[in-house]
């Protein structure tokens, strides 16, 4: 699996932690920035990661900011993206199983690195269930055409 990962300054430390986890798991990941704790605008990072996922260059993406809210809103503006803000393991599992989320967003100031690692592991390992959920995801994607 190939994953795009990025953060603003508010998510920089957690991004670095999660990059190490991805390496441990053998996941091929590319870092879209930021590369320091200096202030940057989260919509720029979200756009880069989301566009790369939407184009099919990456199977999934992970974006982190202080709360995970801003990067989620920004990423979901890109056609083809289903970004899910997850602060617990169950939500991460359901975002994949029921919603086929292709981007996970996290808030460094909301969750700690231990929980974040568990969320990412479950999110990466959970497959989309399809079936009755497929038509619902299709309806979500059809909203982009409205």
Tab-separated table of C-alpha atoms in Angstrom:
chain	number	residue	atom	x	y	z
A	1	UNK	CA	0.000	0.000	0.000
A	2	UNK	CA	1.227	3.496	-0.847
A	3	UNK	CA	0.250	6.297	1.572
A	4	UNK	CA	0.598	10.079	1.310
A	5	UNK	CA	1.107	11.775	4.665
A	6	UNK	CA	1.174	15.444	5.570
A	7	UNK	CA	0.625	17.916	8.366
A	8	UNK	CA	0.687	21.554	9.264
A	9	UNK	CA	2.826	22.832	12.136
A	10	UNK	CA	0.169	21.783	14.679
A	11	UNK	CA	0.454	18.162	13.563
A	12	UNK	CA	4.158	18.025	12.770
A	13	UNK	CA	5.290	16.003	15.818
A	14	UNK	CA	2.529	13.419	15.428
A	15	UNK	CA	3.259	13.128	11.700
A	16	UNK	CA	6.875	12.291	12.485
A	17	UNK	CA	5.712	9.644	14.976
A	18	UNK	CA	3.335	8.136	12.417
A	19	UNK	CA	5.975	8.094	9.690
A	20	UNK	CA	8.012	5.836	11.967
A	21	UNK	CA	4.979	3.593	12.483
A	22	UNK	CA	4.372	3.349	8.741
A	23	UNK	CA	7.991	2.322	8.241
A	24	UNK	CA	7.632	-0.326	10.989
A	25	UNK	CA	4.538	-1.678	9.233
A	26	UNK	CA	6.328	-1.792	5.876
A	27	UNK	CA	3.995	0.802	4.362
A	28	UNK	CA	5.417	2.851	1.495
A	29	UNK	CA	4.770	6.461	2.543
A	30	UNK	CA	5.698	9.855	1.093
A	31	UNK	CA	5.808	12.977	3.258
A	32	UNK	CA	4.066	16.006	1.718
A	33	UNK	CA	5.229	18.324	4.511
A	34	UNK	CA	5.495	20.344	6.492
A	35	UNK	CA	9.073	19.493	7.350
A	36	UNK	CA	9.483	21.818	10.350
A	37	UNK	CA	7.357	23.134	13.197
A	38	UNK	CA	7.228	26.575	11.535
A	39	UNK	CA	3.734	27.880	10.819
A	40	UNK	CA	2.137	26.867	7.498
A	41	UNK	CA	-1.414	26.958	6.145
A	42	UNK	CA	-3.146	23.581	6.530
A	43	UNK	CA	-5.326	23.920	3.389
A	44	UNK	CA	-2.155	23.838	1.261
A	45	UNK	CA	-0.972	20.544	2.765
A	46	UNK	CA	-4.485	19.054	2.652
A	47	UNK	CA	-4.830	19.927	-1.013
A	48	UNK	CA	-1.512	18.335	-1.949
A	49	UNK	CA	-2.256	15.067	-0.144
A	50	UNK	CA	-5.893	14.918	-1.274
A	51	UNK	CA	-5.101	15.613	-4.929
A	52	UNK	CA	-2.436	12.900	-4.926
A	53	UNK	CA	-4.934	10.395	-3.488
A	54	UNK	CA	-7.729	11.513	-5.838
A	55	UNK	CA	-5.426	11.071	-8.860
A	56	UNK	CA	-4.703	7.496	-7.761
A	57	UNK	CA	-1.021	8.151	-7.101
A	58	UNK	CA	-1.601	6.929	-3.521
A	59	UNK	CA	-4.131	4.426	-2.232
A	60	UNK	CA	-4.698	6.395	0.974
A	61	UNK	CA	-3.663	9.537	2.791
A	62	UNK	CA	-3.168	10.703	6.364
A	63	UNK	CA	-3.297	14.395	7.269
A	64	UNK	CA	-2.696	15.873	10.723
A	65	UNK	CA	-3.260	19.314	12.209
A	66	UNK	CA	-3.959	20.528	15.740
A	67	UNK	CA	-7.548	19.235	15.830
A	68	UNK	CA	-7.899	17.323	12.547
A	69	UNK	CA	-10.953	19.423	11.697
A	70	UNK	CA	-9.414	21.945	9.319
A	71	UNK	CA	-7.502	19.382	7.292
A	72	UNK	CA	-10.626	17.214	7.058
A	73	UNK	CA	-12.762	20.077	5.763
A	74	UNK	CA	-10.093	21.089	3.251
A	75	UNK	CA	-9.428	17.556	1.982
A	76	UNK	CA	-13.133	16.868	1.496
A	77	UNK	CA	-13.322	19.759	-0.986
A	78	UNK	CA	-11.338	17.667	-3.484
A	79	UNK	CA	-13.483	15.461	-5.756
A	80	UNK	CA	-13.014	11.783	-5.008
A	81	UNK	CA	-11.952	12.258	-1.414
A	82	UNK	CA	-13.689	10.788	1.605
A	83	UNK	CA	-11.685	12.152	4.521
A	84	UNK	CA	-12.663	10.989	7.992
A	85	UNK	CA	-11.619	12.627	11.248
A	86	UNK	CA	-11.141	9.806	13.740
A	87	UNK	CA	-10.390	10.227	17.425
A	88	UNK	CA	-10.981	6.584	18.372
A	89	UNK	CA	-10.299	3.124	17.004
A	90	UNK	CA	-13.960	2.229	16.362
A	91	UNK	CA	-14.525	5.311	14.194
A	92	UNK	CA	-11.380	4.507	12.241
A	93	UNK	CA	-12.607	0.983	11.581
A	94	UNK	CA	-16.075	2.126	10.550
A	95	UNK	CA	-14.728	4.916	8.328
A	96	UNK	CA	-13.036	2.243	6.228
A	97	UNK	CA	-15.565	-0.588	6.544
A	98	UNK	CA	-18.710	1.456	5.882
A	99	UNK	CA	-17.516	4.666	4.184
A	100	UNK	CA	-14.418	3.536	2.274
A	101	UNK	CA	-12.567	6.582	3.641
A	102	UNK	CA	-9.439	7.202	1.612
A	103	UNK	CA	-7.990	9.872	3.900
A	104	UNK	CA	-7.646	9.720	7.670
A	105	UNK	CA	-7.359	13.004	9.538
A	106	UNK	CA	-6.084	13.321	13.083
A	107	UNK	CA	-5.605	16.061	15.664
A	108	UNK	CA	-2.269	16.119	17.470
A	109	UNK	CA	-3.714	18.309	20.225
A	110	UNK	CA	-6.685	15.969	20.658
A	111	UNK	CA	-5.135	12.489	20.795
A	112	UNK	CA	-1.782	11.222	21.964
A	113	UNK	CA	0.724	9.245	19.928
A	114	UNK	CA	-0.221	5.865	21.430
A	115	UNK	CA	-3.876	6.188	20.461
A	116	UNK	CA	-2.927	7.674	17.094
A	117	UNK	CA	-0.784	4.629	16.339
A	118	UNK	CA	-3.684	2.282	17.175
A	119	UNK	CA	-6.079	4.329	15.015
A	120	UNK	CA	-3.701	4.299	12.041
A	121	UNK	CA	-3.023	0.571	12.306
A	122	UNK	CA	-6.731	-0.289	12.373
A	123	UNK	CA	-7.513	2.194	9.591
A	124	UNK	CA	-4.824	0.744	7.326
A	125	UNK	CA	-5.825	-2.869	7.980
A	126	UNK	CA	-9.602	-2.461	7.618
A	127	UNK	CA	-11.085	-3.215	4.209
A	128	UNK	CA	-14.212	-1.663	2.737
A	129	UNK	CA	-17.154	-4.013	3.347
A	130	UNK	CA	-18.930	-3.135	0.095
A	131	UNK	CA	-22.402	-4.661	-0.188
A	132	UNK	CA	-25.109	-2.351	1.086
A	133	UNK	CA	-22.445	0.241	1.919
A	134	UNK	CA	-21.309	0.531	-1.711
A	135	UNK	CA	-24.513	2.210	-2.873
A	136	UNK	CA	-24.277	4.651	0.023
A	137	UNK	CA	-20.714	5.592	-0.887
A	138	UNK	CA	-21.860	6.015	-4.501
A	139	UNK	CA	-24.547	8.421	-3.280
A	140	UNK	CA	-21.951	10.379	-1.320
A	141	UNK	CA	-19.745	10.631	-4.396
A	142	UNK	CA	-22.718	11.699	-6.525
A	143	UNK	CA	-23.050	14.784	-4.315
A	144	UNK	CA	-19.884	16.111	-5.979
A	145	UNK	CA	-21.846	16.419	-9.202
A	146	UNK	CA	-24.645	18.523	-7.689
